[in-house]
Amino acid sequence: ERKKGSDIREALSRSTELFETYKPVSPGIRRLKRPLHPNLYEGHPIIALTIAKRKKGGRNAHGRITVRHRGGGHRQRIRTLDFAREEPGVFDVIRIEHDPGRSAHIALVRSRNAADEGTS
């Protein structure tokens, strides 16, 4: 089923060097261009570096709906990031990943220092 969707997407798309363009099968995708990201990691993130995002579905502490039209959707996980990077030393970028929670990509880094192993 998943492969079927990618086959349809592949049949409708045309690839260029920088952008992926689509065949105009509807007015909404007539001039649609999306950037190609061949440098992004295509696998799943490391689960130990993510936190489950708990949803409320528009309900308050009593369980009553207080905000309408909320709820459902796909389960999401939040990526934990180390913005401070307080450990000194040289780090190697292992991979660059797509983060659905922000408009920027994130990098998984590892310290070259053997004593810091497991803390990255």
CSV table of N, CA and C in Angstrom, one decimal:
chain,number,residue,atom,x,y,z
A,1,GLU,N,0.8,-1.2,0.0
A,1,GLU,CA,0.0,0.0,0.0
A,1,GLU,C,0.9,1.2,0.0
A,2,ARG,N,1.9,1.2,0.8
A,2,ARG,CA,2.8,2.4,0.8
A,2,ARG,C,3.6,2.5,-0.5
A,3,LYS,N,4.0,1.4,-1.0
A,3,LYS,CA,4.7,1.4,-2.3
A,3,LYS,C,3.8,1.9,-3.4
A,4,LYS,N,2.5,1.6,-3.3
A,4,LYS,CA,1.6,2.1,-4.4
A,4,LYS,C,1.6,3.6,-4.4
A,5,GLY,N,1.6,4.3,-3.2
A,5,GLY,CA,1.5,5.7,-3.2
A,5,GLY,C,2.8,6.3,-3.7
A,6,SER,N,4.0,5.7,-3.5
A,6,SER,CA,5.2,6.2,-4.0
A,6,SER,C,5.3,6.0,-5.5
A,7,ASP,N,4.7,4.9,-6.0
A,7,ASP,CA,4.7,4.7,-7.5
A,7,ASP,C,3.8,5.8,-8.1
A,8,ILE,N,2.7,6.1,-7.5
A,8,ILE,CA,1.9,7.2,-8.1
A,8,ILE,C,2.6,8.5,-8.1
A,9,ARG,N,3.3,8.8,-7.0
A,9,ARG,CA,4.0,10.0,-6.8
A,9,ARG,C,5.1,10.1,-7.9
A,10,GLU,N,5.8,9.0,-8.1
A,10,GLU,CA,6.9,8.9,-9.0
A,10,GLU,C,6.4,9.1,-10.5
A,11,ALA,N,5.2,8.5,-10.8
A,11,ALA,CA,4.6,8.7,-12.1
A,11,ALA,C,4.2,10.1,-12.4
A,12,LEU,N,3.7,10.8,-11.3
A,12,LEU,CA,3.3,12.2,-11.5
A,12,LEU,C,4.4,13.2,-11.5
A,13,SER,N,5.6,12.8,-11.0
A,13,SER,CA,6.6,13.8,-10.8
A,13,SER,C,7.6,13.8,-11.9
A,14,ARG,N,8.3,14.9,-12.1
A,14,ARG,CA,9.4,15.0,-13.0
A,14,ARG,C,10.5,15.6,-12.2
A,15,SER,N,11.7,15.0,-12.3
A,15,SER,CA,12.8,15.5,-11.5
A,15,SER,C,13.8,16.3,-12.3
A,16,THR,N,14.2,17.4,-11.7
A,16,THR,CA,15.3,18.3,-12.3
A,16,THR,C,16.4,18.3,-11.4
A,17,GLU,N,17.4,19.1,-11.6
A,17,GLU,CA,18.6,19.1,-10.8
A,17,GLU,C,18.3,19.6,-9.4
A,18,LEU,N,17.6,20.7,-9.2
A,18,LEU,CA,17.4,21.3,-7.9
A,18,LEU,C,16.1,21.1,-7.4
A,19,PHE,N,15.1,21.0,-8.2
A,19,PHE,CA,13.7,21.0,-7.8
A,19,PHE,C,13.0,19.8,-8.4
A,20,GLU,N,12.0,19.3,-7.7
A,20,GLU,CA,11.1,18.3,-8.2
A,20,GLU,C,9.8,19.0,-8.7
A,21,THR,N,9.5,18.8,-9.9
A,21,THR,CA,8.3,19.4,-10.5
A,21,THR,C,7.3,18.3,-10.8
A,22,TYR,N,6.1,18.7,-10.9
A,22,TYR,CA,5.0,17.8,-11.1
A,22,TYR,C,4.2,18.0,-12.4
A,23,LYS,N,3.7,16.9,-12.9
A,23,LYS,CA,2.9,17.0,-14.1
A,23,LYS,C,1.6,17.7,-13.7
A,24,PRO,N,1.1,18.6,-14.6
A,24,PRO,CA,-0.1,19.4,-14.2
A,24,PRO,C,-1.4,18.6,-14.3
A,25,VAL,N,-1.6,17.6,-13.5
A,25,VAL,CA,-2.9,16.8,-13.5
A,25,VAL,C,-4.0,17.6,-12.8
A,26,SER,N,-3.7,18.6,-12.0
A,26,SER,CA,-4.7,19.4,-11.4
A,26,SER,C,-4.1,20.9,-11.3
A,27,PRO,N,-5.0,21.8,-11.1
A,27,PRO,CA,-4.5,23.2,-11.1
A,27,PRO,C,-3.7,23.5,-9.8
A,28,GLY,N,-3.9,22.7,-8.8
A,28,GLY,CA,-3.1,23.0,-7.6
A,28,GLY,C,-1.6,22.6,-7.7
A,29,ILE,N,-1.3,21.6,-8.5
A,29,ILE,CA,0.1,21.2,-8.7
A,29,ILE,C,0.7,21.6,-10.0
A,30,ARG,N,0.0,22.5,-10.7
A,30,ARG,CA,0.5,22.9,-12.0
A,30,ARG,C,1.9,23.6,-11.9
A,31,ARG,N,2.1,24.5,-11.0
A,31,ARG,CA,3.4,25.1,-10.9
A,31,ARG,C,4.1,24.8,-9.6
A,32,LEU,N,3.8,23.6,-9.0
A,32,LEU,CA,4.4,23.2,-7.8
A,32,LEU,C,5.8,22.7,-8.0
A,33,LYS,N,6.7,23.2,-7.2
A,33,LYS,CA,8.1,22.8,-7.2
A,33,LYS,C,8.5,22.6,-5.8
A,34,ARG,N,9.2,21.5,-5.5
A,34,ARG,CA,9.7,21.2,-4.2
A,34,ARG,C,11.2,20.9,-4.3
A,35,PRO,N,12.0,21.4,-3.3
A,35,PRO,CA,13.4,21.2,-3.4
A,35,PRO,C,13.8,19.7,-3.1
A,36,LEU,N,14.8,19.3,-3.8
A,36,LEU,CA,15.4,17.9,-3.6
A,36,LEU,C,16.4,18.0,-2.4
A,37,HIS,N,16.3,17.0,-1.6
A,37,HIS,CA,17.3,16.9,-0.5
A,37,HIS,C,18.0,15.6,-0.5
A,38,PRO,N,18.9,15.4,-1.4
A,38,PRO,CA,19.6,14.1,-1.4
A,38,PRO,C,20.5,13.8,-0.2
A,39,ASN,N,20.8,14.9,0.5
A,39,ASN,CA,21.7,14.8,1.7
A,39,ASN,C,21.0,14.4,3.0
A,40,LEU,N,19.7,14.3,3.0
A,40,LEU,CA,18.9,14.0,4.2
A,40,LEU,C,18.9,12.5,4.4
A,41,TYR,N,18.9,12.1,5.6
A,41,TYR,CA,18.8,10.7,6.0
A,41,TYR,C,17.4,10.2,5.8
A,42,GLU,N,17.2,9.1,5.2
A,42,GLU,CA,15.8,8.7,4.8
A,42,GLU,C,15.2,7.7,5.8
A,43,GLY,N,16.0,7.3,6.8
A,43,GLY,CA,15.5,6.3,7.8
A,43,GLY,C,14.8,7.0,9.0
A,44,HIS,N,14.5,6.3,10.0
A,44,HIS,CA,13.8,6.8,11.1
A,44,HIS,C,14.8,7.4,12.1
A,45,PRO,N,14.3,8.3,13.0
A,45,PRO,CA,15.2,8.9,14.0
A,45,PRO,C,15.5,7.9,15.1
A,46,ILE,N,16.5,8.2,15.8
A,46,ILE,CA,16.9,7.3,17.0
A,46,ILE,C,15.8,7.6,18.1
A,47,ILE,N,15.2,6.5,18.5
A,47,ILE,CA,14.0,6.7,19.4
A,47,ILE,C,14.5,7.2,20.8
A,48,ALA,N,15.7,6.9,21.2
A,48,ALA,CA,16.2,7.4,22.5
A,48,ALA,C,16.3,8.9,22.5
A,49,LEU,N,16.4,9.5,21.3
A,49,LEU,CA,16.6,11.0,21.2
A,49,LEU,C,15.2,11.7,20.9
A,50,THR,N,14.1,11.0,21.1
A,50,THR,CA,12.8,11.6,20.9
A,50,THR,C,11.9,11.4,22.1
A,51,ILE,N,10.9,12.2,22.2
A,51,ILE,CA,9.9,12.2,23.3
A,51,ILE,C,8.6,12.1,22.7
A,52,ALA,N,7.7,11.3,23.2
A,52,ALA,CA,6.3,11.2,22.7
A,52,ALA,C,5.6,12.5,22.9
A,53,LYS,N,4.9,13.0,21.9
A,53,LYS,CA,4.1,14.2,22.0
A,53,LYS,C,2.7,13.9,22.5
A,54,ARG,N,2.3,14.2,23.7
A,54,ARG,CA,1.0,13.9,24.2
A,54,ARG,C,0.0,15.0,23.8
A,55,LYS,N,-1.1,14.5,23.3
A,55,LYS,CA,-2.2,15.4,22.8
A,55,LYS,C,-3.3,15.4,23.7
A,56,LYS,N,-4.0,16.6,23.7
A,56,LYS,CA,-5.2,16.7,24.6
A,56,LYS,C,-6.5,16.6,23.8
A,57,GLY,N,-6.5,16.8,22.5
A,57,GLY,CA,-7.7,16.7,21.7
A,57,GLY,C,-8.7,17.7,22.0
A,58,GLY,N,-8.3,18.9,22.5
A,58,GLY,CA,-9.3,20.0,22.8
A,58,GLY,C,-10.0,19.8,24.1
A,59,ARG,N,-9.6,18.9,24.9
A,59,ARG,CA,-10.3,18.6,26.2
A,59,ARG,C,-9.5,19.2,27.4
A,60,ASN,N,-10.2,19.6,28.4
A,60,ASN,CA,-9.6,20.2,29.6
A,60,ASN,C,-9.3,19.1,30.6
A,61,ALA,N,-9.0,19.5,31.8
A,61,ALA,CA,-8.7,18.5,32.9
A,61,ALA,C,-9.9,17.7,33.3
A,62,HIS,N,-11.1,18.1,33.0
A,62,HIS,CA,-12.3,17.4,33.3
A,62,HIS,C,-12.8,16.4,32.2
A,63,GLY,N,-12.0,16.5,31.1
A,63,GLY,CA,-12.4,15.7,29.9
A,63,GLY,C,-13.4,16.2,29.0
A,64,ARG,N,-13.9,17.4,29.3
A,64,ARG,CA,-14.9,18.0,28.4
A,64,ARG,C,-14.2,18.8,27.2
A,65,ILE,N,-14.9,18.7,26.1
A,65,ILE,CA,-14.4,19.4,24.9
A,65,ILE,C,-14.5,20.9,25.1
A,66,THR,N,-13.4,21.6,25.1
A,66,THR,CA,-13.4,23.1,25.3
A,66,THR,C,-13.1,23.8,24.0
A,67,VAL,N,-12.3,23.1,23.1
A,67,VAL,CA,-12.0,23.7,21.8
A,67,VAL,C,-12.4,22.7,20.8
A,68,ARG,N,-13.3,23.1,19.9
A,68,ARG,CA,-13.8,22.2,18.9
A,68,ARG,C,-12.8,22.0,17.7
A,69,HIS,N,-13.1,20.9,17.0
A,69,HIS,CA,-12.3,20.5,15.8
A,69,HIS,C,-10.9,20.2,16.1
A,70,ARG,N,-10.5,19.7,17.3
A,70,ARG,CA,-9.2,19.2,17.6
A,70,ARG,C,-9.3,17.7,17.8
A,71,GLY,N,-8.2,17.1,17.6
A,71,GLY,CA,-8.1,15.6,17.9
A,71,GLY,C,-7.8,14.8,16.7
A,72,GLY,N,-7.5,13.6,17.0
A,72,GLY,CA,-7.1,12.7,15.9
A,72,GLY,C,-5.7,12.9,15.4
A,73,GLY,N,-5.4,12.5,14.2
A,73,GLY,CA,-4.1,12.8,13.6
A,73,GLY,C,-3.2,11.7,13.9
A,74,HIS,N,-2.0,11.8,13.2
A,74,HIS,CA,-1.0,10.7,13.4
A,74,HIS,C,-0.2,11.0,14.7
A,75,ARG,N,0.2,9.9,15.3
A,75,ARG,CA,1.1,10.0,16.5
A,75,ARG,C,2.4,10.7,16.1
A,76,GLN,N,2.8,11.6,17.0
A,76,GLN,CA,4.0,12.4,16.7
A,76,GLN,C,5.0,12.2,17.8
A,77,ARG,N,6.3,12.4,17.5
A,77,ARG,CA,7.4,12.4,18.5
A,77,ARG,C,8.2,13.6,18.3
A,78,ILE,N,8.6,14.2,19.4
A,78,ILE,CA,9.4,15.5,19.4
A,78,ILE,C,10.8,15.1,19.5
A,79,ARG,N,11.6,15.7,18.6
A,79,ARG,CA,13.1,15.5,18.7
A,79,ARG,C,13.7,16.3,19.8
A,80,THR,N,14.5,15.7,20.6
A,80,THR,CA,15.2,16.5,21.6
A,80,THR,C,16.5,17.0,21.0
A,81,LEU,N,16.8,18.3,21.2
A,81,LEU,CA,17.9,19.0,20.7
A,81,LEU,C,18.8,19.6,21.8
A,82,ASP,N,20.1,19.6,21.6
A,82,ASP,CA,21.0,20.1,22.5
A,82,ASP,C,21.5,21.5,21.9
A,83,PHE,N,20.8,22.6,22.3
A,83,PHE,CA,21.2,23.8,21.7
A,83,PHE,C,22.4,24.4,22.3
A,84,ALA,N,22.7,24.0,23.6
A,84,ALA,CA,23.8,24.6,24.3
A,84,ALA,C,25.2,24.1,23.8
A,85,ARG,N,25.3,22.8,23.6
A,85,ARG,CA,26.5,22.2,23.1
A,85,ARG,C,27.7,22.6,24.0
A,86,GLU,N,27.6,22.4,25.3
A,86,GLU,CA,28.5,22.9,26.3
A,86,GLU,C,29.8,22.0,26.3
A,87,GLU,N,29.8,20.8,25.8
A,87,GLU,CA,31.1,20.0,25.9
A,87,GLU,C,32.0,20.5,24.9
A,88,PRO,N,33.3,20.8,25.3
A,88,PRO,CA,34.3,21.3,24.3
A,88,PRO,C,34.8,20.2,23.5
A,89,GLY,N,35.4,20.5,22.4
A,89,GLY,CA,36.0,19.5,21.5
A,89,GLY,C,35.5,19.5,20.1
A,90,VAL,N,35.9,18.6,19.3
A,90,VAL,CA,35.6,18.5,17.9
A,90,VAL,C,34.5,17.4,17.8
A,91,PHE,N,33.5,17.7,17.0
A,91,PHE,CA,32.3,16.8,16.8
A,91,PHE,C,32.2,16.4,15.3
A,92,ASP,N,31.8,15.2,15.0
A,92,ASP,CA,31.6,14.8,13.7
A,92,ASP,C,30.1,14.7,13.4
A,93,VAL,N,29.6,15.2,12.3
A,93,VAL,CA,28.2,15.0,11.9
A,93,VAL,C,28.0,13.6,11.3
A,94,ILE,N,27.1,12.9,12.0
A,94,ILE,CA,26.8,11.5,11.5
A,94,ILE,C,25.8,11.5,10.4
A,95,ARG,N,24.8,12.3,10.6
A,95,ARG,CA,23.8,12.4,9.5
A,95,ARG,C,22.9,13.7,9.7
A,96,ILE,N,22.3,14.1,8.7
A,96,ILE,CA,21.4,15.3,8.7
A,96,ILE,C,20.0,14.7,8.5
A,97,GLU,N,19.0,15.1,9.4
A,97,GLU,CA,17.7,14.5,9.3
A,97,GLU,C,16.7,15.6,9.1
A,98,HIS,N,15.5,15.3,8.6
A,98,HIS,CA,14.4,16.2,8.5
A,98,HIS,C,13.6,16.1,9.8
A,99,ASP,N,13.3,17.3,10.3
A,99,ASP,CA,12.5,17.4,11.6
A,99,ASP,C,11.1,18.0,11.3
A,100,PRO,N,10.1,17.2,11.4
A,100,PRO,CA,8.7,17.7,11.1
A,100,PRO,C,8.2,18.8,12.0
A,101,GLY,N,8.9,19.0,13.2
A,101,GLY,CA,8.4,20.0,14.1
A,101,GLY,C,9.0,21.4,13.9
A,102,ARG,N,9.9,21.5,12.9
A,102,ARG,CA,10.5,22.8,12.7
A,102,ARG,C,10.8,22.9,11.2
A,103,SER,N,11.1,24.1,10.7
A,103,SER,CA,11.4,24.4,9.3
A,103,SER,C,12.8,24.2,9.0
A,104,ALA,N,13.7,23.8,9.9
A,104,ALA,CA,15.1,23.5,9.6
A,104,ALA,C,15.4,22.0,9.8
A,105,HIS,N,16.5,21.6,9.2
A,105,HIS,CA,17.0,20.3,9.3
A,105,HIS,C,17.8,20.2,10.6
A,106,ILE,N,18.0,19.0,11.1
A,106,ILE,CA,18.8,18.8,12.3
A,106,ILE,C,19.9,17.9,12.0
A,107,ALA,N,21.0,18.0,12.8
A,107,ALA,CA,22.2,17.2,12.5
A,107,ALA,C,22.4,16.3,13.8
A,108,LEU,N,22.7,15.1,13.6
A,108,LEU,CA,23.1,14.2,14.6
A,108,LEU,C,24.7,14.2,14.7
A,109,VAL,N,25.2,14.6,15.8
A,109,VAL,CA,26.7,14.7,15.9
A,109,VAL,C,27.2,13.8,17.0
A,110,ARG,N,28.5,13.5,16.9
A,110,ARG,CA,29.1,12.6,17.9
A,110,ARG,C,30.5,13.2,18.2
A,111,SER,N,30.8,13.2,19.4
A,111,SER,CA,32.1,13.7,19.9
A,111,SER,C,33.3,12.8,19.5
A,112,ARG,N,34.4,13.4,19.1
A,112,ARG,CA,35.6,12.6,18.8
A,112,ARG,C,36.3,12.1,20.1
A,113,ASN,N,35.9,12.7,21.2
A,113,ASN,CA,36.5,12.4,22.5
A,113,ASN,C,35.9,11.0,23.0
A,114,ALA,N,36.7,10.0,23.3
A,114,ALA,CA,36.2,8.7,23.7
A,114,ALA,C,35.6,8.8,25.0
A,115,ALA,N,36.0,9.7,25.9
A,115,ALA,CA,35.4,9.8,27.3
A,115,ALA,C,34.0,10.3,27.2
A,116,ASP,N,33.6,11.1,26.2
A,116,ASP,CA,32.2,11.6,26.1
A,116,ASP,C,31.3,10.7,25.4
A,117,GLU,N,31.8,9.5,25.1
A,117,GLU,CA,30.9,8.5,24.3
A,117,GLU,C,29.7,8.2,25.1
A,118,GLY,N,28.5,8.2,24.4
A,118,GLY,CA,27.3,7.9,25.1
A,118,GLY,C,26.5,9.1,25.6
A,119,THR,N,27.2,10.3,25.6
A,119,THR,CA,26.5,11.5,26.1
A,119,THR,C,26.0,12.3,24.9
A,120,SER,N,26.3,12.0,23.7
A,120,SER,CA,25.9,12.8,22.6
A,120,SER,C,24.4,12.6,22.2
